[in-house]
Coordinates of C-alpha atoms in Angstrom, one line a residue:
M1 CA 6.8 -55.5 2.8
N2 CA 6.0 -59.1 1.8
F3 CA 8.1 -61.5 3.9
T4 CA 8.5 -65.3 3.5
D5 CA 10.0 -67.8 5.9
N6 CA 11.9 -69.9 3.3
G7 CA 15.2 -68.0 3.5
S8 CA 14.4 -65.5 0.9
S9 CA 17.0 -62.8 0.3
P10 CA 16.3 -59.1 0.6
E11 CA 16.2 -58.9 -3.2
D12 CA 13.0 -61.1 -3.0
F13 CA 11.2 -58.5 -0.9
T14 CA 8.7 -56.3 -2.7
P15 CA 7.0 -53.1 -1.4
D16 CA 3.5 -53.6 -0.1
T17 CA 1.2 -51.6 -2.3
S18 CA -2.0 -52.8 -0.8
S19 CA -2.9 -49.2 -0.1
G20 CA -3.0 -48.6 -3.9
L21 CA -0.3 -46.0 -3.7
E22 CA 3.4 -46.5 -4.7
P23 CA 5.9 -44.9 -2.2
H24 CA 7.0 -42.3 -4.8
R25 CA 3.3 -41.4 -5.3
L26 CA 2.9 -40.8 -1.5
E27 CA 6.0 -38.6 -1.6
D28 CA 4.6 -36.6 -4.5
N29 CA 1.3 -36.2 -2.8
A30 CA 3.0 -34.9 0.4
E31 CA 5.2 -32.5 -1.7
H32 CA 2.2 -31.2 -3.6
F33 CA 0.3 -30.6 -0.4
L34 CA 3.2 -28.7 1.2
V35 CA 3.7 -26.6 -2.0
G36 CA 0.0 -25.9 -2.2
A37 CA -0.1 -24.8 1.4
V38 CA 2.8 -22.5 1.0
L39 CA 1.2 -20.9 -2.1
W40 CA -2.2 -20.5 -0.3
F41 CA -0.7 -19.0 2.8
D42 CA 1.5 -16.7 0.7
M43 CA -1.5 -15.2 -1.0
L44 CA -3.7 -15.0 2.1
S45 CA -1.0 -13.3 4.1
C46 CA -0.8 -10.4 1.7
A47 CA -4.0 -8.9 2.9
S48 CA -2.3 -8.5 6.3
T49 CA 1.1 -7.3 5.1
S50 CA 0.0 -5.3 2.0
D51 CA 2.8 -6.9 0.1
A52 CA 2.7 -8.6 -3.2
P53 CA 2.8 -12.4 -3.1
R54 CA 6.4 -13.7 -3.0
L55 CA 5.4 -16.6 -5.2
H56 CA 3.1 -14.9 -7.5
L57 CA 4.4 -16.2 -10.8
E58 CA 5.0 -19.7 -9.4
A59 CA 1.4 -19.8 -8.1
A60 CA 0.0 -19.1 -11.6
R61 CA 1.9 -22.0 -13.1
L62 CA 1.5 -24.5 -10.3
L63 CA -2.2 -23.9 -9.4
Q64 CA -3.2 -24.3 -13.0
G65 CA -1.2 -27.5 -13.3
Q66 CA 0.0 -30.1 -10.8
I67 CA -1.1 -28.6 -7.5
D68 CA -4.6 -29.4 -6.4
L69 CA -5.7 -26.7 -4.0
A70 CA -8.7 -28.9 -3.0
N71 CA -6.2 -30.9 -0.9
I72 CA -5.8 -27.9 1.4
I73 CA -9.2 -26.2 1.2
P74 CA -12.1 -26.9 -1.2
C75 CA -11.7 -23.6 -3.0
Q76 CA -11.3 -23.6 -6.8
P77 CA -7.8 -22.3 -7.8
W78 CA -9.1 -19.4 -10.0
V79 CA -10.2 -17.6 -6.8
A80 CA -6.8 -18.1 -5.2
L81 CA -5.1 -16.7 -8.3
A82 CA -7.4 -13.7 -8.2
I83 CA -6.6 -13.1 -4.6
G84 CA -2.9 -13.1 -5.5
D85 CA -3.5 -10.7 -8.4
I86 CA -5.4 -8.3 -6.0
A87 CA -2.6 -8.4 -3.5
A88 CA -0.1 -7.5 -6.3
L89 CA -2.4 -4.6 -7.4
R90 CA -2.5 -3.4 -3.8
A91 CA 1.3 -3.4 -3.6
W92 CA 1.5 -1.6 -7.0
K93 CA -0.9 1.1 -5.7
A94 CA 1.1 1.6 -2.5
D95 CA 4.3 2.0 -4.5
A96 CA 2.6 4.5 -6.8
I97 CA 1.3 6.5 -3.9
S98 CA 4.7 6.6 -2.3
T99 CA 6.2 8.1 -5.5
S100 CA 3.2 10.4 -6.1
S101 CA 2.6 8.8 -9.4
L102 CA -0.8 7.1 -8.8
S103 CA -3.1 7.2 -11.8
F104 CA -6.6 6.2 -10.9
W105 CA -7.3 5.4 -14.5
K106 CA -4.3 3.1 -14.5
L107 CA -5.6 1.6 -11.2
F108 CA -9.0 0.9 -12.7
E109 CA -7.4 -0.4 -15.9
Q110 CA -5.4 -3.0 -14.0
G111 CA -8.2 -3.9 -11.5
D112 CA -11.1 -4.2 -13.9
P113 CA -9.9 -7.5 -15.6
I114 CA -9.6 -9.0 -12.1
R115 CA -13.1 -7.8 -11.3
K116 CA -14.4 -9.3 -14.6
R117 CA -12.8 -12.7 -13.8
L118 CA -14.4 -12.8 -10.4
E119 CA -17.8 -11.8 -11.8
D120 CA -17.6 -14.4 -14.5
G121 CA -16.4 -17.1 -12.1
I122 CA -19.2 -16.3 -9.6
A123 CA -21.8 -16.4 -12.4
G124 CA -20.4 -19.7 -13.6
L125 CA -20.7 -21.1 -10.1
R126 CA -24.2 -19.8 -9.7
A127 CA -25.2 -21.6 -12.9
E128 CA -23.7 -24.8 -11.6
V129 CA -25.6 -24.4 -8.3
D130 CA -28.9 -23.9 -10.3
E131 CA -28.2 -27.0 -12.3
S132 CA -27.6 -29.1 -9.2
F133 CA -30.8 -27.8 -7.6
A134 CA -32.8 -28.6 -10.8
A135 CA -31.4 -32.1 -10.7
L136 CA -32.8 -32.4 -7.2
G137 CA -36.1 -31.0 -8.2
V138 CA -35.9 -27.7 -6.3
S139 CA -35.4 -24.2 -7.6
H140 CA -33.2 -22.8 -4.7
L141 CA -31.4 -24.0 -1.6
G142 CA -33.8 -23.2 1.2
T143 CA -34.8 -25.8 3.8
T144 CA -36.0 -28.4 1.3
G145 CA -33.0 -28.0 -0.9
A146 CA -30.6 -28.2 2.1
Y147 CA -32.3 -31.4 3.3
L148 CA -31.9 -33.0 -0.1
V149 CA -28.2 -31.9 -0.3
L150 CA -27.5 -33.3 3.2
A151 CA -29.2 -36.6 2.4
N152 CA -26.8 -37.2 -0.5
P153 CA -23.1 -37.2 0.7
G154 CA -21.8 -36.9 -2.8
V155 CA -24.0 -34.0 -3.7
Q156 CA -23.2 -32.4 -0.3
Q157 CA -19.4 -32.6 -0.9
E158 CA -19.7 -30.9 -4.3
A159 CA -22.1 -28.3 -2.9
I160 CA -19.7 -27.4 -0.1
K161 CA -16.9 -27.0 -2.5
R162 CA -18.9 -24.6 -4.6
A163 CA -20.2 -22.7 -1.5
I164 CA -16.7 -22.2 -0.1
T165 CA -15.5 -21.0 -3.4
L166 CA -18.3 -18.5 -3.6
V167 CA -17.5 -17.2 -0.1
F168 CA -13.9 -16.6 -1.0
A169 CA -14.8 -15.2 -4.4
N170 CA -17.2 -12.7 -2.9
A171 CA -14.8 -11.7 -0.2
A172 CA -12.1 -11.3 -2.9
Q173 CA -14.5 -8.7 -4.5
V174 CA -14.6 -6.9 -1.1
Y175 CA -10.8 -6.9 -1.1
L176 CA -10.6 -5.6 -4.7
N177 CA -13.3 -2.9 -4.2
T178 CA -11.5 -1.5 -1.2
I179 CA -8.4 -1.0 -3.4
I180 CA -10.1 0.4 -6.5
S181 CA -13.0 2.3 -4.9
G182 CA -11.7 2.9 -1.4
A183 CA -12.0 1.4 2.0
D184 CA -15.4 2.9 2.8
P185 CA -18.3 0.6 3.6
K186 CA -20.7 3.3 2.4
L187 CA -19.5 2.9 -1.2
D188 CA -21.9 0.8 -3.3
D189 CA -19.3 -1.5 -4.6
V190 CA -18.0 -2.3 -1.1
R191 CA -21.4 -2.6 0.5
N192 CA -22.8 -4.8 -2.2
S193 CA -19.8 -7.2 -2.1
V194 CA -20.1 -7.5 1.7
V195 CA -23.8 -8.4 1.3
D196 CA -22.9 -10.9 -1.4
T197 CA -20.3 -12.5 1.0
M198 CA -22.9 -12.7 3.7
D199 CA -25.3 -14.4 1.4
A200 CA -22.7 -16.9 0.4
L201 CA -21.8 -17.6 4.0
Q202 CA -25.5 -18.1 4.9
E203 CA -25.9 -20.6 2.0
L204 CA -22.9 -22.5 3.3
Q205 CA -24.3 -22.7 6.8
L206 CA -27.3 -24.5 5.5
I207 CA -25.3 -27.5 4.2
C208 CA -22.4 -27.8 6.7
D209 CA -21.8 -27.5 10.5
A210 CA -20.5 -24.4 12.1
Q211 CA -16.9 -25.8 12.5
A212 CA -16.5 -25.7 8.7
L213 CA -16.3 -21.9 9.1
R214 CA -13.0 -22.3 10.9
N215 CA -11.4 -22.5 7.5
L216 CA -13.0 -19.2 6.4
I217 CA -11.3 -16.8 8.8
W218 CA -9.9 -14.8 5.8
P219 CA -13.2 -14.1 4.0
I220 CA -15.0 -13.5 7.3
C221 CA -12.4 -10.9 8.4
I222 CA -12.1 -9.2 5.0
A223 CA -15.9 -8.8 4.6
G224 CA -16.7 -8.4 8.3
S225 CA -14.2 -5.5 8.6
M226 CA -16.1 -3.6 5.9
A227 CA -19.6 -4.3 7.4
E228 CA -21.3 -1.0 7.8
D229 CA -24.6 -1.4 9.7
A230 CA -25.2 -3.0 13.1
P231 CA -27.1 -6.1 11.8
A232 CA -24.3 -7.0 9.4
Q233 CA -21.7 -6.4 12.1
S234 CA -23.7 -8.6 14.5
Y235 CA -23.8 -11.4 11.9
F236 CA -20.1 -11.5 11.5
Q237 CA -19.5 -11.3 15.2
S238 CA -21.8 -14.2 15.8
L239 CA -20.0 -16.3 13.2
I240 CA -16.8 -16.0 15.2
Q241 CA -18.4 -16.4 18.6
D242 CA -20.3 -19.5 17.5
L243 CA -17.1 -21.4 16.7
G244 CA -16.6 -22.1 20.4
E245 CA -13.8 -22.0 22.9
E246 CA -11.6 -24.6 21.1
A247 CA -11.4 -22.5 18.0
H248 CA -10.7 -19.4 20.1
A249 CA -7.9 -21.2 21.9
F250 CA -6.1 -22.7 19.0
G251 CA -6.7 -20.3 16.1
N252 CA -6.9 -16.6 15.2
T253 CA -10.6 -16.3 15.7
T254 CA -10.4 -14.1 18.8
T255 CA -7.9 -11.8 17.1
T256 CA -10.1 -11.7 14.0
L257 CA -13.0 -10.6 16.0
Q258 CA -10.9 -7.9 17.6
I259 CA -9.8 -6.7 14.1
M260 CA -13.3 -6.4 12.9
Q261 CA -14.4 -4.6 16.1
R262 CA -11.5 -2.2 15.8
C263 CA -12.7 -1.3 12.3
W264 CA -16.3 -0.8 13.4
V265 CA -15.5 1.3 16.5
S266 CA -12.8 3.4 14.8
R267 CA -15.1 4.3 11.9
K268 CA -17.8 5.3 14.4
D269 CA -15.5 7.3 16.7
N270 CA -13.5 9.0 14.0
G271 CA -16.3 9.6 11.6
S272 CA -14.1 8.1 8.8
G273 CA -14.8 5.2 6.6
S274 CA -11.2 4.5 5.7
W275 CA -10.6 1.8 8.2
H276 CA -10.1 -1.8 7.0
W277 CA -8.5 -5.0 8.4
A278 CA -4.9 -3.9 7.6
T279 CA -5.2 -0.5 9.2
A280 CA -6.8 -2.2 12.2
M281 CA -3.9 -4.6 12.5
E282 CA -1.5 -1.7 12.3
S283 CA -3.2 0.1 15.1
M284 CA -3.1 -3.0 17.2
G285 CA 0.6 -3.6 16.4
Q286 CA 0.0 -6.9 14.8
R287 CA 0.1 -8.7 11.5
V288 CA -2.2 -11.6 11.6
L289 CA -2.3 -14.5 9.2
L290 CA -6.0 -14.9 8.7
V291 CA -6.3 -18.7 8.8

């Protein structure tokens, strides 16, 4: 407020807008953040509950309009919408199985457009990455590329946004492939999407500190649960362990590691590849929000 000492009346007082934001704008920003957070958590939770998103239609409208998901996590909204569509497909498949009416052709028909959107989105991001490297005078990330990115905060910020989006997009492919092809890490579609997620995570690690991975519990758990061989499993285990004691105390990182380990051990002990994060949670008697 701007006050004077000459007996001014309350009507003379004007809001202090030195911050550059009007009060109603601050309220709008807070509301958008809360709505975006609810939409984001609604979509991520479906991997644990196997339900369709409760706000599926609202998400499609809001995330393509007034809600900026980057205020919550630097992940482009098309990936969030794809994750919501995959969750809806998973719920449709479960309903069809329960009524003995599942058509695998229909499942593929509904899932293939989502796959195409993810593939096109990833290809577009890769093209953006290549262009940004070319502008820096390098052909790929590597040590030199990472140094040049880290030396330019503006470039680093955009690079991190693209890298995080790539991590979620590739993990979404793991999610989708377990629904269409089956929850077996020996299947090519599943194995390849796990490897792609690992590659995206490793690229992200070159340009940000380990604590940034605390925002990536969902993709780490989705892809890590479907890791087949010991080196891949060791990699995902180290991602969680390297987050440190604080992350383990105040987040779901410890439980996430237990979920992945349950998948790995159960597949080995039972000789069955049909274990994934949701079946592991069920066997543990938990439904964990992977954030």
